[in-house]
mmCIF file of C-alpha atoms and ligand atoms in Angstrom:
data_model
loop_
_atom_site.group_PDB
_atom_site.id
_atom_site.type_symbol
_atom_site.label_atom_id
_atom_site.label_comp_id
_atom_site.label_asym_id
_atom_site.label_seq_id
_atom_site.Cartn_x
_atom_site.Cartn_y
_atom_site.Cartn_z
ATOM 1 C CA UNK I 1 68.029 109.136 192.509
ATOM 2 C CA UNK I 2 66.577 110.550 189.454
ATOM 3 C CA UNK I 3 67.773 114.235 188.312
ATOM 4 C CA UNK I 4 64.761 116.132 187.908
ATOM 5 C CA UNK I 5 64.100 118.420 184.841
ATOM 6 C CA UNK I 6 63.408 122.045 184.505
ATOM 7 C CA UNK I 7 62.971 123.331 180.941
ATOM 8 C CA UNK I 8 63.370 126.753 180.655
ATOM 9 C CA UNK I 9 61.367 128.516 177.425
ATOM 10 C CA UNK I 10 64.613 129.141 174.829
ATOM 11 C CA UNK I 11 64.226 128.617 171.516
ATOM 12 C CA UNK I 12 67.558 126.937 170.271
ATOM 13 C CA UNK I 13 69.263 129.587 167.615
ATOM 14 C CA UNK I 14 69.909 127.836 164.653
ATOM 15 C CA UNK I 15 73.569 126.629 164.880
ATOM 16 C CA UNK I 16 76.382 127.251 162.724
ATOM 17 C CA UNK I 17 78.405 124.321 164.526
ATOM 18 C CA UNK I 18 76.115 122.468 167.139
ATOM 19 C CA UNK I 19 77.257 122.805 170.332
ATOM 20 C CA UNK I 20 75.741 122.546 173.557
ATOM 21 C CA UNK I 21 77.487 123.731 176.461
ATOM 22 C CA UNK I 22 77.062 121.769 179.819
ATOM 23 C CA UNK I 23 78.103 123.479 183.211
ATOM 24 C CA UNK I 24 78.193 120.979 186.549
ATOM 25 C CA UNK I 25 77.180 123.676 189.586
ATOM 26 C CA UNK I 26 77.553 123.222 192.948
ATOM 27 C CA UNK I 27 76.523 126.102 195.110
ATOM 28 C CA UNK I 28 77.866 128.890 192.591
ATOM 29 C CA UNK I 29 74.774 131.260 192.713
ATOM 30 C CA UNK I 30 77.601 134.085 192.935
ATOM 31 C CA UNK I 31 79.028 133.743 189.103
ATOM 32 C CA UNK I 32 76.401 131.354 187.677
ATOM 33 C CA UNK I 33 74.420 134.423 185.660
ATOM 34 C CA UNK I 34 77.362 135.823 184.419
ATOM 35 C CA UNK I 35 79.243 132.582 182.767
ATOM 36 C CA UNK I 36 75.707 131.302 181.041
ATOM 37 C CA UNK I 37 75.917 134.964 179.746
ATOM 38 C CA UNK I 38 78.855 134.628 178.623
ATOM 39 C CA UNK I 39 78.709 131.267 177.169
ATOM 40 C CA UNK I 40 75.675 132.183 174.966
ATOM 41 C CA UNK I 41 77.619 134.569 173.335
ATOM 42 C CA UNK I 42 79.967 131.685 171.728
ATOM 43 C CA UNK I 43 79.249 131.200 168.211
ATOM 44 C CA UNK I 44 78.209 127.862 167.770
ATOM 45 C CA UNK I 45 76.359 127.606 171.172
ATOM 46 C CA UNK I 46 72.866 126.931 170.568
ATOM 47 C CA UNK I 47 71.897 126.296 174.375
ATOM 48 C CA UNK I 48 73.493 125.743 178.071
ATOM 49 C CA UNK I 49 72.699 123.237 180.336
ATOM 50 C CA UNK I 50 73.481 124.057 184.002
ATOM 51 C CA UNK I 51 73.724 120.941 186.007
ATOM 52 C CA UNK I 52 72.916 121.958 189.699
ATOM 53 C CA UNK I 53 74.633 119.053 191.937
ATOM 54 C CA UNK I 54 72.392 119.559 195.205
ATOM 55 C CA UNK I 55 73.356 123.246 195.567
ATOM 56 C CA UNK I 56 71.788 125.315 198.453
ATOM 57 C CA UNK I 57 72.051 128.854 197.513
ATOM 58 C CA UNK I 58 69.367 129.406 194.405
ATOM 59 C CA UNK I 59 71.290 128.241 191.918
ATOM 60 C CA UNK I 60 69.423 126.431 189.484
ATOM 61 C CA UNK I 61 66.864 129.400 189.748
ATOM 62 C CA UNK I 62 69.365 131.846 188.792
ATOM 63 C CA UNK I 63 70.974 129.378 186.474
ATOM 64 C CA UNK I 64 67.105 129.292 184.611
ATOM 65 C CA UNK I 65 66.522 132.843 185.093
ATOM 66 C CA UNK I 66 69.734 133.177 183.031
ATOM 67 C CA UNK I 67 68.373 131.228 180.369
ATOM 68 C CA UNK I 68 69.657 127.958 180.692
ATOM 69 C CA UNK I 69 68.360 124.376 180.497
ATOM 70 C CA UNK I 70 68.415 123.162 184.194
ATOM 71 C CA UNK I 71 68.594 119.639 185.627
ATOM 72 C CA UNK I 72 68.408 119.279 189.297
ATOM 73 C CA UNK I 73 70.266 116.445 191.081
ATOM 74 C CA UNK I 74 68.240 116.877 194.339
ATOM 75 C CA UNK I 75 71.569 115.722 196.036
ATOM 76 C CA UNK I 76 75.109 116.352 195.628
ATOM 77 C CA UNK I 77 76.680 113.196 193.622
ATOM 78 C CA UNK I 78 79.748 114.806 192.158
ATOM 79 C CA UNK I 79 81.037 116.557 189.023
ATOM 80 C CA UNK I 80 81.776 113.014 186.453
ATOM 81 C CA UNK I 81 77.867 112.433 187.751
ATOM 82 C CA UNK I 82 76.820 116.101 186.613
ATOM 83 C CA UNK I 83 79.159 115.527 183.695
ATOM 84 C CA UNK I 84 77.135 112.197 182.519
ATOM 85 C CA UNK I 85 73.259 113.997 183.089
ATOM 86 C CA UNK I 86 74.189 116.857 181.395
ATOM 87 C CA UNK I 87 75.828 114.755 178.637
ATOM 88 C CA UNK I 88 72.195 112.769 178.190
ATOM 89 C CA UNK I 89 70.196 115.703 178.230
ATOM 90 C CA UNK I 90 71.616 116.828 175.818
ATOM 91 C CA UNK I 91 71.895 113.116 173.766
ATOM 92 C CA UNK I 92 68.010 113.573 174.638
ATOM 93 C CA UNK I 93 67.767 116.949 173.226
ATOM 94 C CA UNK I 94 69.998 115.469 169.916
ATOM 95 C CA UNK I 95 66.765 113.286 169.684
ATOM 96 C CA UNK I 96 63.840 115.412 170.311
ATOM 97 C CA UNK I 97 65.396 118.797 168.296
ATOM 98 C CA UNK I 98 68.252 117.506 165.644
ATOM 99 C CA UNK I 99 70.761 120.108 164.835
ATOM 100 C CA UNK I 100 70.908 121.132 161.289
ATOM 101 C CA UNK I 101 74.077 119.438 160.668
ATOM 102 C CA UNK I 102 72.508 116.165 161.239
ATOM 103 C CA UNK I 103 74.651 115.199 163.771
ATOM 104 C CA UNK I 104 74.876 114.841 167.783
ATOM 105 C CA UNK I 105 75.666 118.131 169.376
ATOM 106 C CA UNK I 106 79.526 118.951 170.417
ATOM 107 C CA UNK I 107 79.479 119.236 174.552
ATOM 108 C CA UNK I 108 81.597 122.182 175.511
ATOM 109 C CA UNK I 109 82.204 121.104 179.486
ATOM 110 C CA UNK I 110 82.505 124.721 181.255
ATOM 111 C CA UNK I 111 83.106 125.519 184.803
ATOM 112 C CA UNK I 112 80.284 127.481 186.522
ATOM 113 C CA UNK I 113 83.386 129.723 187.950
ATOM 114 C CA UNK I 114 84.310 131.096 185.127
ATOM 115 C CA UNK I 115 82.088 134.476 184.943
ATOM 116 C CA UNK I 116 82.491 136.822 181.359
ATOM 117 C CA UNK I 117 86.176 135.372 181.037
ATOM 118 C CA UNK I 118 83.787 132.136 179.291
ATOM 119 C CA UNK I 119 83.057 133.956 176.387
ATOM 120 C CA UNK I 120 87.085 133.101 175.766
ATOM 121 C CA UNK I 121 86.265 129.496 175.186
ATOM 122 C CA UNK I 122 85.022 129.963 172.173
ATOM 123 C CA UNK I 123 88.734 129.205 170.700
ATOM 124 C CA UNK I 124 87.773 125.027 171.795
ATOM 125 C CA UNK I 125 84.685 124.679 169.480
ATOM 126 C CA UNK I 126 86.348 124.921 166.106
ATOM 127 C CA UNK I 127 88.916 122.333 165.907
ATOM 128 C CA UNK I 128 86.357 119.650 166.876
ATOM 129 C CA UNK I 129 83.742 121.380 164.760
ATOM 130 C CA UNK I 130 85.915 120.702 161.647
ATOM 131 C CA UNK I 131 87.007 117.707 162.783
ATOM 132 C CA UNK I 132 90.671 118.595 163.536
ATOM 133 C CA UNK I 133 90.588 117.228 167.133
ATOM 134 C CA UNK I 134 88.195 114.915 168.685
ATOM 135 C CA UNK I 135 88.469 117.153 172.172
ATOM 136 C CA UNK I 136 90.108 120.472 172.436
ATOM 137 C CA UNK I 137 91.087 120.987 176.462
ATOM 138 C CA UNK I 138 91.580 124.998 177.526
ATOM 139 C CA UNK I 139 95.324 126.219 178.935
ATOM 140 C CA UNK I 140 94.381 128.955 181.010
ATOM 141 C CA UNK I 141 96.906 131.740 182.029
ATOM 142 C CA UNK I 142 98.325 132.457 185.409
ATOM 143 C CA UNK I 143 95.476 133.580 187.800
ATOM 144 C CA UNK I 144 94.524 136.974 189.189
ATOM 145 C CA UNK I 145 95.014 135.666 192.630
ATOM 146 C CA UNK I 146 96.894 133.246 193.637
ATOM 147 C CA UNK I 147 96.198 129.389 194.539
ATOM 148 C CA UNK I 148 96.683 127.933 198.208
ATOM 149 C CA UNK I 149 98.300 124.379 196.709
ATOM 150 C CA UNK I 150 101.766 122.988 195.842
ATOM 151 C CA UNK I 151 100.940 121.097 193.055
ATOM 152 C CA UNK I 152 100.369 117.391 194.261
ATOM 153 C CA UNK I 153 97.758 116.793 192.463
ATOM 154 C CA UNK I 154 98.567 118.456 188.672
ATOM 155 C CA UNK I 155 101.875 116.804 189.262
ATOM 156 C CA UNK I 156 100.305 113.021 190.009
ATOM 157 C CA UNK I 157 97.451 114.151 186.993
ATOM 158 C CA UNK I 158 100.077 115.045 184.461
ATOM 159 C CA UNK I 159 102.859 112.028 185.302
ATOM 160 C CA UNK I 160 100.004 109.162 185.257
ATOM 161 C CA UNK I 161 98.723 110.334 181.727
ATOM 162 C CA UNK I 162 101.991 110.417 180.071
ATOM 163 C CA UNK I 163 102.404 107.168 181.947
ATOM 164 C CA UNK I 164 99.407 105.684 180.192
ATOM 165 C CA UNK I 165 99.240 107.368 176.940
ATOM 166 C CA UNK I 166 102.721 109.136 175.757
ATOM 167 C CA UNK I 167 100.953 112.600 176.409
ATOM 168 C CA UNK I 168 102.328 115.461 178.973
ATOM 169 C CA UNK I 169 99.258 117.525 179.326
ATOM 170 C CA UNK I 170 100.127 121.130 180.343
ATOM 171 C CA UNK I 171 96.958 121.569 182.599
ATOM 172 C CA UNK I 172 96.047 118.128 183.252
ATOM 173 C CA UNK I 173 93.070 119.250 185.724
ATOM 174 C CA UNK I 174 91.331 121.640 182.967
ATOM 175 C CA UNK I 175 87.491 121.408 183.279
ATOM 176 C CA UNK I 176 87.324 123.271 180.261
ATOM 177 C CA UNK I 177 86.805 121.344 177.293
ATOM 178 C CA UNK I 178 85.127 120.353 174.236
ATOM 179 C CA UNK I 179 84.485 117.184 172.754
ATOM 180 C CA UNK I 180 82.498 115.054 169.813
ATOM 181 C CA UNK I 181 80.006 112.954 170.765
ATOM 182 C CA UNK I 182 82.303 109.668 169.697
ATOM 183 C CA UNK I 183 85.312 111.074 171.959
ATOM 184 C CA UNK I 184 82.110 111.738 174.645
ATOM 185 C CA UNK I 185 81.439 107.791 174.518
ATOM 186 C CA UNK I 186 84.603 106.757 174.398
ATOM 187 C CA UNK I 187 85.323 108.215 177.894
ATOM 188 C CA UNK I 188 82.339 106.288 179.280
ATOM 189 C CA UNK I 189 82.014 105.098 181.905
ATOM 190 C CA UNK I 190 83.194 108.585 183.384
ATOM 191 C CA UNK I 191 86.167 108.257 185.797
ATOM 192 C CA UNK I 192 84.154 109.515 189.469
ATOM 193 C CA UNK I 193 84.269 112.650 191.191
ATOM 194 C CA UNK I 194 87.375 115.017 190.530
ATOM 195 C CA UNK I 195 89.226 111.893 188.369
ATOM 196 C CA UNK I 196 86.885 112.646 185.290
ATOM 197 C CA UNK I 197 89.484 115.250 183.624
ATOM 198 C CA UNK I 198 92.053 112.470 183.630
ATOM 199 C CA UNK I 199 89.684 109.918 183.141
ATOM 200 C CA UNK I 200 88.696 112.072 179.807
ATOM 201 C CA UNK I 201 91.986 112.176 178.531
ATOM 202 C CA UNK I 202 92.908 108.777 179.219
ATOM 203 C CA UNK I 203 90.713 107.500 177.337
ATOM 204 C CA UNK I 204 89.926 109.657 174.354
ATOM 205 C CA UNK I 205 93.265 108.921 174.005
ATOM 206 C CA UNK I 206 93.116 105.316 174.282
ATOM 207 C CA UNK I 207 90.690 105.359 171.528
ATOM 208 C CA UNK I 208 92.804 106.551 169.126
ATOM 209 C CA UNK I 209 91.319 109.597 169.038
ATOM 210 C CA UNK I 210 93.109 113.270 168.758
ATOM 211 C CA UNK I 211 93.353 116.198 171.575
ATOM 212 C CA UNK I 212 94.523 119.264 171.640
ATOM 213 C CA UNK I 213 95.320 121.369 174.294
ATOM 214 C CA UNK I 214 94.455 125.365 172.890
ATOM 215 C CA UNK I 215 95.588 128.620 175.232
ATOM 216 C CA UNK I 216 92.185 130.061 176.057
ATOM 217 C CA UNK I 217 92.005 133.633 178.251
ATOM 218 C CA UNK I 218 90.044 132.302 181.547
ATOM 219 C CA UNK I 219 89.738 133.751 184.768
ATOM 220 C CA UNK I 220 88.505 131.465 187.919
ATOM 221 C CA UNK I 221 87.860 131.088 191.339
ATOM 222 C CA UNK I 222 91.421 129.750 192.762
ATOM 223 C CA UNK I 223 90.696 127.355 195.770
ATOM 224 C CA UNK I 224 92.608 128.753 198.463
ATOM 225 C CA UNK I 225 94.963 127.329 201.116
ATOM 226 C CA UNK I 226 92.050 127.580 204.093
ATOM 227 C CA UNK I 227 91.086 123.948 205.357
ATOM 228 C CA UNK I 228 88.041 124.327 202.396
ATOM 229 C CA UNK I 229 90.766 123.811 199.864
ATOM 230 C CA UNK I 230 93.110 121.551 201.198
ATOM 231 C CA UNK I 231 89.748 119.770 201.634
ATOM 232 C CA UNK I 232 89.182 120.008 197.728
ATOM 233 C CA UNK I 233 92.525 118.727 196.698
ATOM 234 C CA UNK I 234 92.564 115.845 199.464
ATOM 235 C CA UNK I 235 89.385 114.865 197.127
ATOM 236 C CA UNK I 236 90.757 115.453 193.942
ATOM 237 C CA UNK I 237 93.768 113.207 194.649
ATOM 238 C CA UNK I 238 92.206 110.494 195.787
ATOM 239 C CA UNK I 239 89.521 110.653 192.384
ATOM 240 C CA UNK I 240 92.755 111.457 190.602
ATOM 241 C CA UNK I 241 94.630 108.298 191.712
ATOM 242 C CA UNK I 242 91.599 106.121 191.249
ATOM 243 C CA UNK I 243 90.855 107.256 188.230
ATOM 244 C CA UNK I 244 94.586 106.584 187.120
ATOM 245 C CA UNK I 245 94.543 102.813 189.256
ATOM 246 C CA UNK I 246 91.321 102.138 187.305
ATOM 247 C CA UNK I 247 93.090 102.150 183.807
ATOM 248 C CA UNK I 248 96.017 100.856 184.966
ATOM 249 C CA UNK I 249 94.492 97.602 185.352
ATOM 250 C CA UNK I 250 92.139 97.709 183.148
ATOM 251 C CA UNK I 251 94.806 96.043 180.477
ATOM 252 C CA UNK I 252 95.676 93.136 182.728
ATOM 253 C CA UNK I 253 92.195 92.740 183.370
ATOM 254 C CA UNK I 254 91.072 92.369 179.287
ATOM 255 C CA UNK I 255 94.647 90.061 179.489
ATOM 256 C CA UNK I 256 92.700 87.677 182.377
ATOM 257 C CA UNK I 257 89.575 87.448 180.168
ATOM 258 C CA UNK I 258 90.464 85.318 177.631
ATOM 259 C CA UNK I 259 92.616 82.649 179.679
ATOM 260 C CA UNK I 260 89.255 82.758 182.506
ATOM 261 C CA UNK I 261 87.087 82.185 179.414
ATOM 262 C CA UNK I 262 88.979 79.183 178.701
ATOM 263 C CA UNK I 263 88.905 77.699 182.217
ATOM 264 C CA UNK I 264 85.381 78.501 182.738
ATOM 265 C CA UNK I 265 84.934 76.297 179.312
ATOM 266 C CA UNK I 266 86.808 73.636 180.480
ATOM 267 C CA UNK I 267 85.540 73.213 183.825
ATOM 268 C CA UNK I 268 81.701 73.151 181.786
ATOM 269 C CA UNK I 269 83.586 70.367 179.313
ATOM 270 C CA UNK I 270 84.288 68.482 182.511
ATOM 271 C CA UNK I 271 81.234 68.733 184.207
ATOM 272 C CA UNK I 272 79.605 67.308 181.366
ATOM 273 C CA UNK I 273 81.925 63.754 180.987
HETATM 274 N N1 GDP E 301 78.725 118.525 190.027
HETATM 275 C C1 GDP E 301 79.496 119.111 190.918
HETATM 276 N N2 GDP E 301 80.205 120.149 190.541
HETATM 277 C C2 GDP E 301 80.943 120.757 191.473
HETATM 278 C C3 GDP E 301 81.027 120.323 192.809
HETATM 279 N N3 GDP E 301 81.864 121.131 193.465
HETATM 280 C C4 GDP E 301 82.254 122.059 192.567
HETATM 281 N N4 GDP E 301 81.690 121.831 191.363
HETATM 282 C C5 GDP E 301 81.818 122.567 190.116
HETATM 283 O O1 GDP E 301 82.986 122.137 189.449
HETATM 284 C C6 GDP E 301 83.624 123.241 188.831
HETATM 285 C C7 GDP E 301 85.043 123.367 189.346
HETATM 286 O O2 GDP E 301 85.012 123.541 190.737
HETATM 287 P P1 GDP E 301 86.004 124.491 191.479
HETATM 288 O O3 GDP E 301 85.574 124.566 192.904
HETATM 289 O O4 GDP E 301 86.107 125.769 190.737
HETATM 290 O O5 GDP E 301 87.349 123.644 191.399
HETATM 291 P P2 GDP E 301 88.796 124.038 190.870
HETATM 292 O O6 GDP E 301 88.628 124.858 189.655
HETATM 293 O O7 GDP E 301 89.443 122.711 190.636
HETATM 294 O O8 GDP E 301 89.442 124.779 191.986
HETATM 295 C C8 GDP E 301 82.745 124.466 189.134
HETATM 296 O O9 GDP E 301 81.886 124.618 188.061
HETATM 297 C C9 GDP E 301 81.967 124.044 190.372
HETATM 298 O O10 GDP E 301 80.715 124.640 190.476
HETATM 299 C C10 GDP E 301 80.259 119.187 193.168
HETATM 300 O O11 GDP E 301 80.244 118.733 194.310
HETATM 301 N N5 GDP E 301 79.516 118.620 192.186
HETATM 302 MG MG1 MG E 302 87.530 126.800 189.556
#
C-alpha cells in the first residue's frame, strides 16, 4: 500500500552538514514531541522525518505538530519498511530542495524512544560528514531501568556479524545511526523487520565501506520482561537470524550463477542442433 504524505510548513535551515534525520514510529505518541525536539537541535539537522508505521494513538499528529515531515503507512509493515520510506522521502526531498553542499542528505536513523537524551546524537553526524566513516552506529550507556532479556538476541546479532565480516560490534542492535547516502544503497535491499540493524552492518561492510561505532549519552524505553517483550525479542530473533541466513547464502548463490549461466547456454546450444 502506498505511504501517504503529510508535509508539514518548515522551512529547511540552511545546513552546515546536510542531514536529515528519519525516525520509524509505531504508537510512541508518549515521547514522539520531545525526541523531534531534541533532534532539531543537532547541528547539521536541517529537517526530521517521522515515519508513523500504522500507529493508533495520534502520533503522526503530534509528530507534525512537532514540526516534522510525516509519512503515514496507513498499516503497520515494520521498521526496515519505515526505514526504506523515510530513506526516499528524503532521496525525494534531495531532488526537489538540494542541500548546499551539492550532495544527497546524510540519514541520521533515530529511535522515536529516545526523548531530550537525542540531542546526544549529534556526536554520529561528523565523522560521516567529513567523510571519516561511511556510517557512525551510537554505543549507548547502561540504562536507567533495567531490561527484561538475557541477551539471545545481541549475542546471535553480534556472533553472526563477526562471522560474516571480521567485526565484533559492541551494540549490534543500535537503531541509532548515521549513514551516507552510498553506505544507504549499499544496504539495499533492507534486511526485514527487526534484522535491518544487522542487515546495515553487514553490508556496509561488505561494500568495503568504513563504520564506526561512537559512545553517544542515550536514554530509552527498555522492553521489559512482561509477555509484550518477550514478544519483541521472539520477533527480533527470528528478523535477526533471517537477516544473518540471507547473507549467508547470498555468496554461494553469486557462486551458482555463473556455472547455471553456462548450463542454461548450453541447453539453448542444444536446442538449436
Ligand atoms: N516502523 C516501525 N517501527 C517500530 C515498530 N515497533 C517499534 N518501532 C519503533 O522502533 C524503534 C525501536 O523500538 P523499541 O520498541 O524501542 O525497541 P527496542 O529499543 O529494541 O527495545 C522505536 O522508534 C519504535 O517506535 C513497528 O512495528 N514499526
Ligand atoms: Mg527502544
Amino acid at each position: 500500500m502506498a505511504p501517504t504524505t503529510t508535509r508539514t510548513p518548515l522551512t529547511p535551515r540552511t545546513p552546515v552538514t546536510a542531514v536529515t534525520a528519519v525516525i520509524a514510529a509505531k504508537d510512541e505518541a508518549a515521547r514522539i514531541v520531545s525526541t523531534i525536539s531534541a533532534v532539531r537541535g543537532i547541528d547539521g539537522v536541517d529537517l526530521v522525518v517521522v515515519v508513523d508505521d500504522g500507529s493508533s494513538d495520534g502520533t503522526a499528529a503530534l509528530a507534525g505538530g512537532a514540526g516534522a515531515i510525516v509519512v503515514v503507512h496507513p498499516r503497520n509493515r515494520g521498521k526496515a519498511a519505515a526505514m526504506a520510506t523515510g530513506a526516499q522521502a528524503v532521496a525525494d526531498l534531495d531532488l526537489r530542495e538540494p542541500a548546499v553542499s551539492g550532495r544527497p542528505r546524510d540519514l541520521l536513523f533515530v529511535d522515536a524512544d529516545l526523548g531530550a537524551s537525542a540531542l546526544n546524537l549529534a556526536v554520529l553526524t561528523g565523522p560521516v560528514a567529513s567523510g571519516r566513516a561511511d556510517m557512525t552506529i551510537a554505543v549507548l550507556p547502561p540504562q536507567a531501568t533495567s531490561g527484561g532479556g538475557h541477551g539471545f538476541v545481541v549475542r546471535l546479532a553480534r556472533k553472526g556479524i563477526e562471522r560474516l565480516t571480521g567485526l565484533t560490534p559492541a551494540q549490534p542492535l543500535s537503531g541509532m545511526r548515521c549513514l551516507s547516502r552510498g553506505a544507504f544503497e549499499a544496504a539495499l535491499p533492507l534486511a526485514r523487520g527487526w534484522g535491518v540493524e544487522v542487515g546495515l552492518t553487514i553490508d556496509v561492510l561488505g561494500a568495503g565501506l568504513r563504520v564506526l561505532e561512537v559512545p553517544c549519552d542515550l536514554q530509552h524505553r527498555v522492553s521489559g520482561s512482561d509477555w509484550r517483550g518477550q514478544f519483541h525479542r521472539a520477533r527480533q530473533y527470528r528478523d535477526v537470524w533471517l537477516a544473518l541466513a540471507v547473507r549467508r547464502l547470498r555468496p554461494m548463490a553469486r557462486g551458482l550463477r555463473a556455472p547455471l549461466r553456462g548450463l542454461r547456454r548450453l541447453v539453448r546450444i542444444r536446442g538449436r542442433n
